[in-house]
Amino acid sequence: MRKITGKYETDSNFTYIYTKDTVYTLPHNANSWACRKVGELTATGVVLTQEWLDTQREKCVKEGTFELA
């Protein structure tokens, strides 16, 4: 089990958690999760940059700790 703490946001389908160098995606309708680190390709085929991740973290007002199985 992995425990992560970071700023997060939710939409109707997913919770996105932003840490120092990683974005975690947790679907609301499944017991799974995925993550991408800075420098890796996202699902849309673009490289995740530190600048983009920093911008997303700055937009978030919520912060929490999550346990991932």
Tab-separated table of C-alpha atoms in Angstrom:
chain	number	residue	atom	x	y	z
A	1	MET	CA	0.000	0.000	0.000
A	2	ARG	CA	1.272	3.453	-0.893
A	3	LYS	CA	0.427	6.620	1.020
A	4	ILE	CA	0.698	9.930	-0.836
A	5	THR	CA	0.082	13.510	0.224
A	6	GLY	CA	-0.511	16.327	-2.207
A	7	LYS	CA	-2.809	18.948	-3.569
A	8	TYR	CA	-5.798	17.560	-5.415
A	9	GLU	CA	-8.845	18.327	-7.531
A	10	THR	CA	-11.816	16.264	-8.624
A	11	ASP	CA	-14.187	16.177	-11.555
A	12	SER	CA	-17.163	13.908	-12.237
A	13	ASN	CA	-14.958	10.912	-13.093
A	14	PHE	CA	-11.514	11.311	-11.504
A	15	THR	CA	-9.491	12.655	-8.592
A	16	TYR	CA	-6.132	14.134	-9.621
A	17	ILE	CA	-3.409	14.353	-6.965
A	18	TYR	CA	-0.377	16.546	-7.636
A	19	THR	CA	2.842	15.911	-5.703
A	20	LYS	CA	6.309	17.386	-6.192
A	21	ASP	CA	7.060	15.448	-9.401
A	22	THR	CA	4.079	13.167	-10.043
A	23	VAL	CA	0.402	13.366	-10.960
A	24	TYR	CA	-1.795	10.499	-9.735
A	25	THR	CA	-5.160	9.749	-11.340
A	26	LEU	CA	-7.818	7.883	-9.352
A	27	PRO	CA	-11.028	6.919	-11.191
A	28	HIS	CA	-14.217	7.181	-9.143
A	29	ASN	CA	-15.789	4.046	-10.639
A	30	ALA	CA	-12.890	1.583	-10.219
A	31	ASN	CA	-10.469	0.403	-7.573
A	32	SER	CA	-7.330	1.322	-9.507
A	33	TRP	CA	-4.997	4.248	-10.040
A	34	ALA	CA	-2.311	5.476	-12.411
A	35	CYS	CA	0.562	7.925	-12.153
A	36	ARG	CA	2.907	9.843	-14.414
A	37	LYS	CA	6.187	11.414	-13.379
A	38	VAL	CA	7.782	14.504	-14.878
A	39	GLY	CA	9.371	13.519	-18.185
A	40	GLU	CA	6.959	10.671	-18.916
A	41	LEU	CA	4.301	10.626	-21.630
A	42	THR	CA	0.703	11.307	-20.593
A	43	ALA	CA	-2.357	9.521	-21.991
A	44	THR	CA	-2.646	12.270	-24.621
A	45	GLY	CA	0.920	11.644	-25.821
A	46	VAL	CA	2.569	14.786	-24.445
A	47	VAL	CA	5.475	14.872	-22.018
A	48	LEU	CA	4.580	15.855	-18.454
A	49	THR	CA	6.626	18.940	-17.575
A	50	GLN	CA	7.560	20.347	-14.180
A	51	GLU	CA	6.144	23.715	-15.255
A	52	TRP	CA	2.718	22.206	-16.009
A	53	LEU	CA	2.717	20.245	-12.747
A	54	ASP	CA	3.661	23.344	-10.721
A	55	THR	CA	0.854	25.311	-12.398
A	56	GLN	CA	-1.709	22.613	-11.570
A	57	ARG	CA	-0.577	22.446	-7.936
A	58	GLU	CA	-0.856	26.233	-7.597
A	59	LYS	CA	-4.481	26.114	-8.827
A	60	CYS	CA	-5.523	23.560	-6.185
A	61	VAL	CA	-6.936	24.734	-2.875
A	62	LYS	CA	-7.458	21.266	-1.352
A	63	GLU	CA	-4.678	19.132	0.117
A	64	GLY	CA	-4.985	15.613	1.452
A	65	THR	CA	-3.432	12.230	2.102
A	66	PHE	CA	-4.518	9.185	0.118
A	67	GLU	CA	-3.806	5.480	0.529
A	68	LEU	CA	-3.423	3.635	-2.754
A	69	ALA	CA	-3.709	-0.144	-2.944
